[in-house]
Amino acid sequence: MSALFNLKSLLLVILLLVCTSAYVHALMPAILDRNKDGVLGVFWKCARIGERLSPYMSLCCIFMAVNMFIGN
């Protein structure tokens, strides 16, 4: 089943996208800062979400990890 049709998998993909974008922006901010518009602007926006909501994002990561561990 595709991640688009499974809510749990879709949330996991979005969470990983936000966390990865924030990590890349912390390492190399120039790459994401010059691409604020267009299709690549999605990664810049995800990086902003990951930076500003980092305590909540870490709680979501822990929740998803526990949920994946218990669910399987």
mmCIF file of the N, C-alpha and C atoms, coordinates in Angstrom:
data_MODEL
# 
_entry.id   MODEL 
# 
loop_
_atom_site.group_PDB 
_atom_site.id 
_atom_site.type_symbol 
_atom_site.label_atom_id 
_atom_site.label_alt_id 
_atom_site.label_comp_id 
_atom_site.label_asym_id 
_atom_site.label_entity_id 
_atom_site.label_seq_id 
_atom_site.pdbx_PDB_ins_code 
_atom_site.Cartn_x 
_atom_site.Cartn_y 
_atom_site.Cartn_z 
_atom_site.occupancy 
_atom_site.B_iso_or_equiv 
_atom_site.pdbx_formal_charge 
_atom_site.auth_seq_id 
_atom_site.auth_comp_id 
_atom_site.auth_asym_id 
_atom_site.auth_atom_id 
_atom_site.pdbx_PDB_model_num 
ATOM 1   N N  . MET A 1 1  ? 0.844  -1.169 0.000  1.00 0.00 ? 1  MET A N  1 
ATOM 2   C CA . MET A 1 1  ? 0.000  0.000  0.000  1.00 0.00 ? 1  MET A CA 1 
ATOM 3   C C  . MET A 1 1  ? 0.898  1.242  0.000  1.00 0.00 ? 1  MET A C  1 
ATOM 4   N N  . SER A 1 2  ? 0.487  2.235  -0.723 1.00 0.00 ? 2  SER A N  1 
ATOM 5   C CA . SER A 1 2  ? 1.260  3.465  -0.831 1.00 0.00 ? 2  SER A CA 1 
ATOM 6   C C  . SER A 1 2  ? 1.165  4.286  0.452  1.00 0.00 ? 2  SER A C  1 
ATOM 7   N N  . ALA A 1 3  ? 2.195  5.084  0.700  1.00 0.00 ? 3  ALA A N  1 
ATOM 8   C CA . ALA A 1 3  ? 2.201  5.928  1.896  1.00 0.00 ? 3  ALA A CA 1 
ATOM 9   C C  . ALA A 1 3  ? 1.146  7.026  1.802  1.00 0.00 ? 3  ALA A C  1 
ATOM 10  N N  . LEU A 1 4  ? 0.666  7.310  0.603  1.00 0.00 ? 4  LEU A N  1 
ATOM 11  C CA . LEU A 1 4  ? -0.358 8.347  0.457  1.00 0.00 ? 4  LEU A CA 1 
ATOM 12  C C  . LEU A 1 4  ? -1.723 7.875  0.930  1.00 0.00 ? 4  LEU A C  1 
ATOM 13  N N  . PHE A 1 5  ? -1.964 6.573  0.909  1.00 0.00 ? 5  PHE A N  1 
ATOM 14  C CA . PHE A 1 5  ? -3.269 6.051  1.277  1.00 0.00 ? 5  PHE A CA 1 
ATOM 15  C C  . PHE A 1 5  ? -3.317 5.511  2.699  1.00 0.00 ? 5  PHE A C  1 
ATOM 16  N N  . ASN A 1 6  ? -2.201 5.424  3.345  1.00 0.00 ? 6  ASN A N  1 
ATOM 17  C CA . ASN A 1 6  ? -2.133 4.956  4.712  1.00 0.00 ? 6  ASN A CA 1 
ATOM 18  C C  . ASN A 1 6  ? -1.760 6.155  5.596  1.00 0.00 ? 6  ASN A C  1 
ATOM 19  N N  . LEU A 1 7  ? -2.641 6.547  6.499  1.00 0.00 ? 7  LEU A N  1 
ATOM 20  C CA . LEU A 1 7  ? -2.442 7.757  7.296  1.00 0.00 ? 7  LEU A CA 1 
ATOM 21  C C  . LEU A 1 7  ? -1.194 7.655  8.171  1.00 0.00 ? 7  LEU A C  1 
ATOM 22  N N  . LYS A 1 8  ? -0.968 6.516  8.754  1.00 0.00 ? 8  LYS A N  1 
ATOM 23  C CA . LYS A 1 8  ? 0.195  6.339  9.624  1.00 0.00 ? 8  LYS A CA 1 
ATOM 24  C C  . LYS A 1 8  ? 1.496  6.512  8.835  1.00 0.00 ? 8  LYS A C  1 
ATOM 25  N N  . SER A 1 9  ? 1.540  5.945  7.654  1.00 0.00 ? 9  SER A N  1 
ATOM 26  C CA . SER A 1 9  ? 2.737  6.067  6.823  1.00 0.00 ? 9  SER A CA 1 
ATOM 27  C C  . SER A 1 9  ? 2.905  7.482  6.289  1.00 0.00 ? 9  SER A C  1 
ATOM 28  N N  . LEU A 1 10 ? 1.806  8.138  5.959  1.00 0.00 ? 10 LEU A N  1 
ATOM 29  C CA . LEU A 1 10 ? 1.871  9.517  5.484  1.00 0.00 ? 10 LEU A CA 1 
ATOM 30  C C  . LEU A 1 10 ? 2.410  10.437 6.568  1.00 0.00 ? 10 LEU A C  1 
ATOM 31  N N  . LEU A 1 11 ? 1.955  10.268 7.804  1.00 0.00 ? 11 LEU A N  1 
ATOM 32  C CA . LEU A 1 11 ? 2.464  11.074 8.909  1.00 0.00 ? 11 LEU A CA 1 
ATOM 33  C C  . LEU A 1 11 ? 3.941  10.812 9.153  1.00 0.00 ? 11 LEU A C  1 
ATOM 34  N N  . LEU A 1 12 ? 4.363  9.571  8.991  1.00 0.00 ? 12 LEU A N  1 
ATOM 35  C CA . LEU A 1 12 ? 5.774  9.233  9.156  1.00 0.00 ? 12 LEU A CA 1 
ATOM 36  C C  . LEU A 1 12 ? 6.626  9.888  8.070  1.00 0.00 ? 12 LEU A C  1 
ATOM 37  N N  . VAL A 1 13 ? 6.148  9.882  6.832  1.00 0.00 ? 13 VAL A N  1 
ATOM 38  C CA . VAL A 1 13 ? 6.882  10.516 5.732  1.00 0.00 ? 13 VAL A CA 1 
ATOM 39  C C  . VAL A 1 13 ? 6.995  12.017 5.959  1.00 0.00 ? 13 VAL A C  1 
ATOM 40  N N  . ILE A 1 14 ? 5.921  12.660 6.401  1.00 0.00 ? 14 ILE A N  1 
ATOM 41  C CA . ILE A 1 14 ? 5.952  14.107 6.662  1.00 0.00 ? 14 ILE A CA 1 
ATOM 42  C C  . ILE A 1 14 ? 6.901  14.410 7.817  1.00 0.00 ? 14 ILE A C  1 
ATOM 43  N N  . LEU A 1 15 ? 6.849  13.608 8.853  1.00 0.00 ? 15 LEU A N  1 
ATOM 44  C CA . LEU A 1 15 ? 7.739  13.804 9.996  1.00 0.00 ? 15 LEU A CA 1 
ATOM 45  C C  . LEU A 1 15 ? 9.200  13.654 9.594  1.00 0.00 ? 15 LEU A C  1 
ATOM 46  N N  . LEU A 1 16 ? 9.512  12.655 8.797  1.00 0.00 ? 16 LEU A N  1 
ATOM 47  C CA . LEU A 1 16 ? 10.881 12.470 8.326  1.00 0.00 ? 16 LEU A CA 1 
ATOM 48  C C  . LEU A 1 16 ? 11.319 13.601 7.403  1.00 0.00 ? 16 LEU A C  1 
ATOM 49  N N  . LEU A 1 17 ? 10.403 14.107 6.582  1.00 0.00 ? 17 LEU A N  1 
ATOM 50  C CA . LEU A 1 17 ? 10.721 15.233 5.700  1.00 0.00 ? 17 LEU A CA 1 
ATOM 51  C C  . LEU A 1 17 ? 11.071 16.475 6.503  1.00 0.00 ? 17 LEU A C  1 
ATOM 52  N N  . VAL A 1 18 ? 10.291 16.749 7.537  1.00 0.00 ? 18 VAL A N  1 
ATOM 53  C CA . VAL A 1 18 ? 10.549 17.926 8.372  1.00 0.00 ? 18 VAL A CA 1 
ATOM 54  C C  . VAL A 1 18 ? 11.863 17.776 9.132  1.00 0.00 ? 18 VAL A C  1 
ATOM 55  N N  . CYS A 1 19 ? 12.093 16.606 9.702  1.00 0.00 ? 19 CYS A N  1 
ATOM 56  C CA . CYS A 1 19 ? 13.330 16.396 10.461 1.00 0.00 ? 19 CYS A CA 1 
ATOM 57  C C  . CYS A 1 19 ? 14.560 16.446 9.570  1.00 0.00 ? 19 CYS A C  1 
ATOM 58  N N  . THR A 1 20 ? 14.487 15.858 8.396  1.00 0.00 ? 20 THR A N  1 
ATOM 59  C CA . THR A 1 20 ? 15.616 15.862 7.473  1.00 0.00 ? 20 THR A CA 1 
ATOM 60  C C  . THR A 1 20 ? 15.898 17.261 6.958  1.00 0.00 ? 20 THR A C  1 
ATOM 61  N N  . SER A 1 21 ? 14.847 18.005 6.639  1.00 0.00 ? 21 SER A N  1 
ATOM 62  C CA . SER A 1 21 ? 15.040 19.378 6.153  1.00 0.00 ? 21 SER A CA 1 
ATOM 63  C C  . SER A 1 21 ? 15.667 20.261 7.221  1.00 0.00 ? 21 SER A C  1 
ATOM 64  N N  . ALA A 1 22 ? 15.240 20.111 8.469  1.00 0.00 ? 22 ALA A N  1 
ATOM 65  C CA . ALA A 1 22 ? 15.825 20.897 9.555  1.00 0.00 ? 22 ALA A CA 1 
ATOM 66  C C  . ALA A 1 22 ? 17.285 20.525 9.774  1.00 0.00 ? 22 ALA A C  1 
ATOM 67  N N  . TYR A 1 23 ? 17.618 19.252 9.633  1.00 0.00 ? 23 TYR A N  1 
ATOM 68  C CA . TYR A 1 23 ? 19.003 18.808 9.804  1.00 0.00 ? 23 TYR A CA 1 
ATOM 69  C C  . TYR A 1 23 ? 19.891 19.345 8.688  1.00 0.00 ? 23 TYR A C  1 
ATOM 70  N N  . VAL A 1 24 ? 19.413 19.274 7.457  1.00 0.00 ? 24 VAL A N  1 
ATOM 71  C CA . VAL A 1 24 ? 20.190 19.795 6.324  1.00 0.00 ? 24 VAL A CA 1 
ATOM 72  C C  . VAL A 1 24 ? 20.360 21.300 6.441  1.00 0.00 ? 24 VAL A C  1 
ATOM 73  N N  . HIS A 1 25 ? 19.328 21.994 6.890  1.00 0.00 ? 25 HIS A N  1 
ATOM 74  C CA . HIS A 1 25 ? 19.421 23.452 7.049  1.00 0.00 ? 25 HIS A CA 1 
ATOM 75  C C  . HIS A 1 25 ? 20.412 23.817 8.149  1.00 0.00 ? 25 HIS A C  1 
ATOM 76  N N  . ALA A 1 26 ? 20.517 22.989 9.178  1.00 0.00 ? 26 ALA A N  1 
ATOM 77  C CA . ALA A 1 26 ? 21.494 23.267 10.238 1.00 0.00 ? 26 ALA A CA 1 
ATOM 78  C C  . ALA A 1 26 ? 22.920 23.072 9.740  1.00 0.00 ? 26 ALA A C  1 
ATOM 79  N N  . LEU A 1 27 ? 23.126 22.091 8.855  1.00 0.00 ? 27 LEU A N  1 
ATOM 80  C CA . LEU A 1 27 ? 24.465 21.829 8.330  1.00 0.00 ? 27 LEU A CA 1 
ATOM 81  C C  . LEU A 1 27 ? 24.871 22.809 7.233  1.00 0.00 ? 27 LEU A C  1 
ATOM 82  N N  . MET A 1 28 ? 23.965 23.037 6.290  1.00 0.00 ? 28 MET A N  1 
ATOM 83  C CA . MET A 1 28 ? 24.257 23.885 5.133  1.00 0.00 ? 28 MET A CA 1 
ATOM 84  C C  . MET A 1 28 ? 23.089 24.839 4.881  1.00 0.00 ? 28 MET A C  1 
ATOM 85  N N  . PRO A 1 29 ? 23.004 25.929 5.619  1.00 0.00 ? 29 PRO A N  1 
ATOM 86  C CA . PRO A 1 29 ? 21.836 26.816 5.489  1.00 0.00 ? 29 PRO A CA 1 
ATOM 87  C C  . PRO A 1 29 ? 21.748 27.527 4.143  1.00 0.00 ? 29 PRO A C  1 
ATOM 88  N N  . ALA A 1 30 ? 22.849 27.720 3.468  1.00 0.00 ? 30 ALA A N  1 
ATOM 89  C CA . ALA A 1 30 ? 22.821 28.457 2.199  1.00 0.00 ? 30 ALA A CA 1 
ATOM 90  C C  . ALA A 1 30 ? 22.049 27.711 1.122  1.00 0.00 ? 30 ALA A C  1 
ATOM 91  N N  . ILE A 1 31 ? 22.078 26.394 1.173  1.00 0.00 ? 31 ILE A N  1 
ATOM 92  C CA . ILE A 1 31 ? 21.384 25.608 0.149  1.00 0.00 ? 31 ILE A CA 1 
ATOM 93  C C  . ILE A 1 31 ? 19.878 25.827 0.216  1.00 0.00 ? 31 ILE A C  1 
ATOM 94  N N  . LEU A 1 32 ? 19.322 25.782 1.400  1.00 0.00 ? 32 LEU A N  1 
ATOM 95  C CA . LEU A 1 32 ? 17.873 25.946 1.523  1.00 0.00 ? 32 LEU A CA 1 
ATOM 96  C C  . LEU A 1 32 ? 17.444 27.403 1.511  1.00 0.00 ? 32 LEU A C  1 
ATOM 97  N N  . ASP A 1 33 ? 18.304 28.313 1.954  1.00 0.00 ? 33 ASP A N  1 
ATOM 98  C CA . ASP A 1 33 ? 17.912 29.716 2.009  1.00 0.00 ? 33 ASP A CA 1 
ATOM 99  C C  . ASP A 1 33 ? 17.784 30.353 0.629  1.00 0.00 ? 33 ASP A C  1 
ATOM 100 N N  . ARG A 1 34 ? 18.526 29.867 -0.346 1.00 0.00 ? 34 ARG A N  1 
ATOM 101 C CA . ARG A 1 34 ? 18.416 30.465 -1.681 1.00 0.00 ? 34 ARG A CA 1 
ATOM 102 C C  . ARG A 1 34 ? 17.252 29.890 -2.473 1.00 0.00 ? 34 ARG A C  1 
ATOM 103 N N  . ASN A 1 35 ? 16.633 28.819 -1.972 1.00 0.00 ? 35 ASN A N  1 
ATOM 104 C CA . ASN A 1 35 ? 15.496 28.194 -2.654 1.00 0.00 ? 35 ASN A CA 1 
ATOM 105 C C  . ASN A 1 35 ? 14.229 28.339 -1.816 1.00 0.00 ? 35 ASN A C  1 
ATOM 106 N N  . LYS A 1 36 ? 13.830 29.573 -1.534 1.00 0.00 ? 36 LYS A N  1 
ATOM 107 C CA . LYS A 1 36 ? 12.647 29.796 -0.709 1.00 0.00 ? 36 LYS A CA 1 
ATOM 108 C C  . LYS A 1 36 ? 11.358 29.735 -1.518 1.00 0.00 ? 36 LYS A C  1 
ATOM 109 N N  . ASP A 1 37 ? 11.456 29.868 -2.820 1.00 0.00 ? 37 ASP A N  1 
ATOM 110 C CA . ASP A 1 37 ? 10.261 29.857 -3.679 1.00 0.00 ? 37 ASP A CA 1 
ATOM 111 C C  . ASP A 1 37 ? 10.288 28.635 -4.582 1.00 0.00 ? 37 ASP A C  1 
ATOM 112 N N  . GLY A 1 38 ? 9.140  28.304 -5.099 1.00 0.00 ? 38 GLY A N  1 
ATOM 113 C CA . GLY A 1 38 ? 9.053  27.200 -6.042 1.00 0.00 ? 38 GLY A CA 1 
ATOM 114 C C  . GLY A 1 38 ? 8.924  25.858 -5.350 1.00 0.00 ? 38 GLY A C  1 
ATOM 115 N N  . VAL A 1 39 ? 9.253  24.833 -6.104 1.00 0.00 ? 39 VAL A N  1 
ATOM 116 C CA . VAL A 1 39 ? 9.112  23.471 -5.601 1.00 0.00 ? 39 VAL A CA 1 
ATOM 117 C C  . VAL A 1 39 ? 10.089 23.200 -4.460 1.00 0.00 ? 39 VAL A C  1 
ATOM 118 N N  . LEU A 1 40 ? 11.301 23.693 -4.571 1.00 0.00 ? 40 LEU A N  1 
ATOM 119 C CA . LEU A 1 40 ? 12.292 23.474 -3.514 1.00 0.00 ? 40 LEU A CA 1 
ATOM 120 C C  . LEU A 1 40 ? 12.001 24.306 -2.261 1.00 0.00 ? 40 LEU A C  1 
ATOM 121 N N  . GLY A 1 41 ? 11.078 25.242 -2.351 1.00 0.00 ? 41 GLY A N  1 
ATOM 122 C CA . GLY A 1 41 ? 10.677 26.014 -1.192 1.00 0.00 ? 41 GLY A CA 1 
ATOM 123 C C  . GLY A 1 41 ? 9.976  25.182 -0.139 1.00 0.00 ? 41 GLY A C  1 
ATOM 124 N N  . VAL A 1 42 ? 9.461  24.032 -0.549 1.00 0.00 ? 42 VAL A N  1 
ATOM 125 C CA . VAL A 1 42 ? 8.814  23.124 0.405  1.00 0.00 ? 42 VAL A CA 1 
ATOM 126 C C  . VAL A 1 42 ? 9.820  22.658 1.455  1.00 0.00 ? 42 VAL A C  1 
ATOM 127 N N  . PHE A 1 43 ? 11.046 22.388 1.016  1.00 0.00 ? 43 PHE A N  1 
ATOM 128 C CA . PHE A 1 43 ? 12.077 21.946 1.961  1.00 0.00 ? 43 PHE A CA 1 
ATOM 129 C C  . PHE A 1 43 ? 12.462 23.074 2.916  1.00 0.00 ? 43 PHE A C  1 
ATOM 130 N N  . TRP A 1 44 ? 12.498 24.308 2.424  1.00 0.00 ? 44 TRP A N  1 
ATOM 131 C CA . TRP A 1 44 ? 12.798 25.450 3.289  1.00 0.00 ? 44 TRP A CA 1 
ATOM 132 C C  . TRP A 1 44 ? 11.690 25.630 4.329  1.00 0.00 ? 44 TRP A C  1 
ATOM 133 N N  . LYS A 1 45 ? 10.441 25.471 3.907  1.00 0.00 ? 45 LYS A N  1 
ATOM 134 C CA . LYS A 1 45 ? 9.315  25.606 4.833  1.00 0.00 ? 45 LYS A CA 1 
ATOM 135 C C  . LYS A 1 45 ? 9.321  24.477 5.875  1.00 0.00 ? 45 LYS A C  1 
ATOM 136 N N  . CYS A 1 46 ? 9.651  23.282 5.433  1.00 0.00 ? 46 CYS A N  1 
ATOM 137 C CA . CYS A 1 46 ? 9.751  22.163 6.378  1.00 0.00 ? 46 CYS A CA 1 
ATOM 138 C C  . CYS A 1 46 ? 10.887 22.378 7.374  1.00 0.00 ? 46 CYS A C  1 
ATOM 139 N N  . ALA A 1 47 ? 11.973 22.975 6.909  1.00 0.00 ? 47 ALA A N  1 
ATOM 140 C CA . ALA A 1 47 ? 13.085 23.271 7.818  1.00 0.00 ? 47 ALA A CA 1 
ATOM 141 C C  . ALA A 1 47 ? 12.668 24.302 8.855  1.00 0.00 ? 47 ALA A C  1 
ATOM 142 N N  . ARG A 1 48 ? 11.902 25.295 8.442  1.00 0.00 ? 48 ARG A N  1 
ATOM 143 C CA . ARG A 1 48 ? 11.407 26.304 9.395  1.00 0.00 ? 48 ARG A CA 1 
ATOM 144 C C  . ARG A 1 48 ? 10.497 25.676 10.433 1.00 0.00 ? 48 ARG A C  1 
ATOM 145 N N  . ILE A 1 49 ? 9.618  24.788 9.995  1.00 0.00 ? 49 ILE A N  1 
ATOM 146 C CA . ILE A 1 49 ? 8.728  24.103 10.932 1.00 0.00 ? 49 ILE A CA 1 
ATOM 147 C C  . ILE A 1 49 ? 9.539  23.279 11.917 1.00 0.00 ? 49 ILE A C  1 
ATOM 148 N N  . GLY A 1 50 ? 10.546 22.566 11.421 1.00 0.00 ? 50 GLY A N  1 
ATOM 149 C CA . GLY A 1 50 ? 11.382 21.735 12.281 1.00 0.00 ? 50 GLY A CA 1 
ATOM 150 C C  . GLY A 1 50 ? 12.195 22.545 13.274 1.00 0.00 ? 50 GLY A C  1 
ATOM 151 N N  . GLU A 1 51 ? 12.631 23.740 12.866 1.00 0.00 ? 51 GLU A N  1 
ATOM 152 C CA . GLU A 1 51 ? 13.417 24.577 13.774 1.00 0.00 ? 51 GLU A CA 1 
ATOM 153 C C  . GLU A 1 51 ? 12.554 25.222 14.838 1.00 0.00 ? 51 GLU A C  1 
ATOM 154 N N  . ARG A 1 52 ? 11.422 25.716 14.464 1.00 0.00 ? 52 ARG A N  1 
ATOM 155 C CA . ARG A 1 52 ? 10.577 26.465 15.411 1.00 0.00 ? 52 ARG A CA 1 
ATOM 156 C C  . ARG A 1 52 ? 9.776  25.561 16.330 1.00 0.00 ? 52 ARG A C  1 
ATOM 157 N N  . LEU A 1 53 ? 9.449  24.371 15.877 1.00 0.00 ? 53 LEU A N  1 
ATOM 158 C CA . LEU A 1 53 ? 8.663  23.441 16.691 1.00 0.00 ? 53 LEU A CA 1 
ATOM 159 C C  . LEU A 1 53 ? 9.487  22.237 17.128 1.00 0.00 ? 53 LEU A C  1 
ATOM 160 N N  . SER A 1 54 ? 10.778 22.438 17.350 1.00 0.00 ? 54 SER A N  1 
ATOM 161 C CA . SER A 1 54 ? 11.663 21.305 17.619 1.00 0.00 ? 54 SER A CA 1 
ATOM 162 C C  . SER A 1 54 ? 11.273 20.481 18.849 1.00 0.00 ? 54 SER A C  1 
ATOM 163 N N  . PRO A 1 55 ? 10.811 21.069 19.967 1.00 0.00 ? 55 PRO A N  1 
ATOM 164 C CA . PRO A 1 55 ? 10.400 20.199 21.086 1.00 0.00 ? 55 PRO A CA 1 
ATOM 165 C C  . PRO A 1 55 ? 9.202  19.323 20.724 1.00 0.00 ? 55 PRO A C  1 
ATOM 166 N N  . TYR A 1 56 ? 8.264  19.886 19.994 1.00 0.00 ? 56 TYR A N  1 
ATOM 167 C CA . TYR A 1 56 ? 7.086  19.119 19.591 1.00 0.00 ? 56 TYR A CA 1 
ATOM 168 C C  . TYR A 1 56 ? 7.441  18.079 18.531 1.00 0.00 ? 56 TYR A C  1 
ATOM 169 N N  . MET A 1 57 ? 8.361  18.428 17.655 1.00 0.00 ? 57 MET A N  1 
ATOM 170 C CA . MET A 1 57 ? 8.793  17.472 16.631 1.00 0.00 ? 57 MET A CA 1 
ATOM 171 C C  . MET A 1 57 ? 9.527  16.295 17.271 1.00 0.00 ? 57 MET A C  1 
ATOM 172 N N  . SER A 1 58 ? 10.325 16.561 18.294 1.00 0.00 ? 58 SER A N  1 
ATOM 173 C CA . SER A 1 58 ? 11.026 15.462 18.964 1.00 0.00 ? 58 SER A CA 1 
ATOM 174 C C  . SER A 1 58 ? 10.031 14.560 19.706 1.00 0.00 ? 58 SER A C  1 
ATOM 175 N N  . LEU A 1 59 ? 9.008  15.146 20.286 1.00 0.00 ? 59 LEU A N  1 
ATOM 176 C CA . LEU A 1 59 ? 7.972  14.332 20.919 1.00 0.00 ? 59 LEU A CA 1 
ATOM 177 C C  . LEU A 1 59 ? 7.228  13.493 19.890 1.00 0.00 ? 59 LEU A C  1 
ATOM 178 N N  . CYS A 1 60 ? 6.969  14.069 18.733 1.00 0.00 ? 60 CYS A N  1 
ATOM 179 C CA . CYS A 1 60 ? 6.317  13.310 17.660 1.00 0.00 ? 60 CYS A CA 1 
ATOM 180 C C  . CYS A 1 60 ? 7.200  12.168 17.187 1.00 0.00 ? 60 CYS A C  1 
ATOM 181 N N  . CYS A 1 61 ? 8.510  12.400 17.089 1.00 0.00 ? 61 CYS A N  1 
ATOM 182 C CA . CYS A 1 61 ? 9.442  11.332 16.689 1.00 0.00 ? 61 CYS A CA 1 
ATOM 183 C C  . CYS A 1 61 ? 9.435  10.204 17.711 1.00 0.00 ? 61 CYS A C  1 
ATOM 184 N N  . ILE A 1 62 ? 9.445  10.551 18.985 1.00 0.00 ? 62 ILE A N  1 
ATOM 185 C CA . ILE A 1 62 ? 9.421  9.532  20.031 1.00 0.00 ? 62 ILE A CA 1 
ATOM 186 C C  . ILE A 1 62 ? 8.099  8.765  19.997 1.00 0.00 ? 62 ILE A C  1 
ATOM 187 N N  . PHE A 1 63 ? 7.006  9.486  19.823 1.00 0.00 ? 63 PHE A N  1 
ATOM 188 C CA . PHE A 1 63 ? 5.694  8.846  19.756 1.00 0.00 ? 63 PHE A CA 1 
ATOM 189 C C  . PHE A 1 63 ? 5.609  7.894  18.565 1.00 0.00 ? 63 PHE A C  1 
ATOM 190 N N  . MET A 1 64 ? 6.090  8.315  17.405 1.00 0.00 ? 64 MET A N  1 
ATOM 191 C CA . MET A 1 64 ? 6.032  7.457  16.232 1.00 0.00 ? 64 MET A CA 1 
ATOM 192 C C  . MET A 1 64 ? 6.939  6.237  16.409 1.00 0.00 ? 64 MET A C  1 
ATOM 193 N N  . ALA A 1 65 ? 8.102  6.407  17.047 1.00 0.00 ? 65 ALA A N  1 
ATOM 194 C CA . ALA A 1 65 ? 8.994  5.274  17.268 1.00 0.00 ? 65 ALA A CA 1 
ATOM 195 C C  . ALA A 1 65 ? 8.349  4.254  18.206 1.00 0.00 ? 65 ALA A C  1 
ATOM 196 N N  . VAL A 1 66 ? 7.747  4.728  19.279 1.00 0.00 ? 66 VAL A N  1 
ATOM 197 C CA . VAL A 1 66 ? 7.075  3.819  20.210 1.00 0.00 ? 66 VAL A CA 1 
ATOM 198 C C  . VAL A 1 66 ? 5.890  3.163  19.524 1.00 0.00 ? 66 VAL A C  1 
ATOM 199 N N  . ASN A 1 67 ? 5.162  3.922  18.730 1.00 0.00 ? 67 ASN A N  1 
ATOM 200 C CA . ASN A 1 67 ? 4.005  3.401  18.030 1.00 0.00 ? 67 ASN A CA 1 
ATOM 201 C C  . ASN A 1 67 ? 4.410  2.326  17.023 1.00 0.00 ? 67 ASN A C  1 
ATOM 202 N N  . MET A 1 68 ? 5.513  2.533  16.321 1.00 0.00 ? 68 MET A N  1 
ATOM 203 C CA . MET A 1 68 ? 5.995  1.530  15.368 1.00 0.00 ? 68 MET A CA 1 
ATOM 204 C C  . MET A 1 68 ? 6.485  0.285  16.095 1.00 0.00 ? 68 MET A C  1 
ATOM 205 N N  . PHE A 1 69 ? 7.115  0.470  17.254 1.00 0.00 ? 69 PHE A N  1 
ATOM 206 C CA . PHE A 1 69 ? 7.633  -0.658 18.016 1.00 0.00 ? 69 PHE A CA 1 
ATOM 207 C C  . PHE A 1 69 ? 6.504  -1.502 18.585 1.00 0.00 ? 69 PHE A C  1 
ATOM 208 N N  . ILE A 1 70 ? 5.499  -0.856 19.126 1.00 0.00 ? 70 ILE A N  1 
ATOM 209 C CA . ILE A 1 70 ? 4.378  -1.583 19.736 1.00 0.00 ? 70 ILE A CA 1 
ATOM 210 C C  . ILE A 1 70 ? 3.461  -2.152 18.672 1.00 0.00 ? 70 ILE A C  1 
ATOM 211 N N  . GLY A 1 71 ? 3.274  -1.423 17.580 1.00 0.00 ? 71 GLY A N  1 
ATOM 212 C CA . GLY A 1 71 ? 2.345  -1.853 16.545 1.00 0.00 ? 71 GLY A CA 1 
ATOM 213 C C  . GLY A 1 71 ? 2.787  -3.099 15.798 1.00 0.00 ? 71 GLY A C  1 
ATOM 214 N N  . ASN A 1 72 ? 4.079  -3.353 15.753 1.00 0.00 ? 72 ASN A N  1 
ATOM 215 C CA . ASN A 1 72 ? 4.559  -4.523 14.989 1.00 0.00 ? 72 ASN A CA 1 
ATOM 216 C C  . ASN A 1 72 ? 4.953  -5.648 15.874 1.00 0.00 ? 72 ASN A C  1 
# 
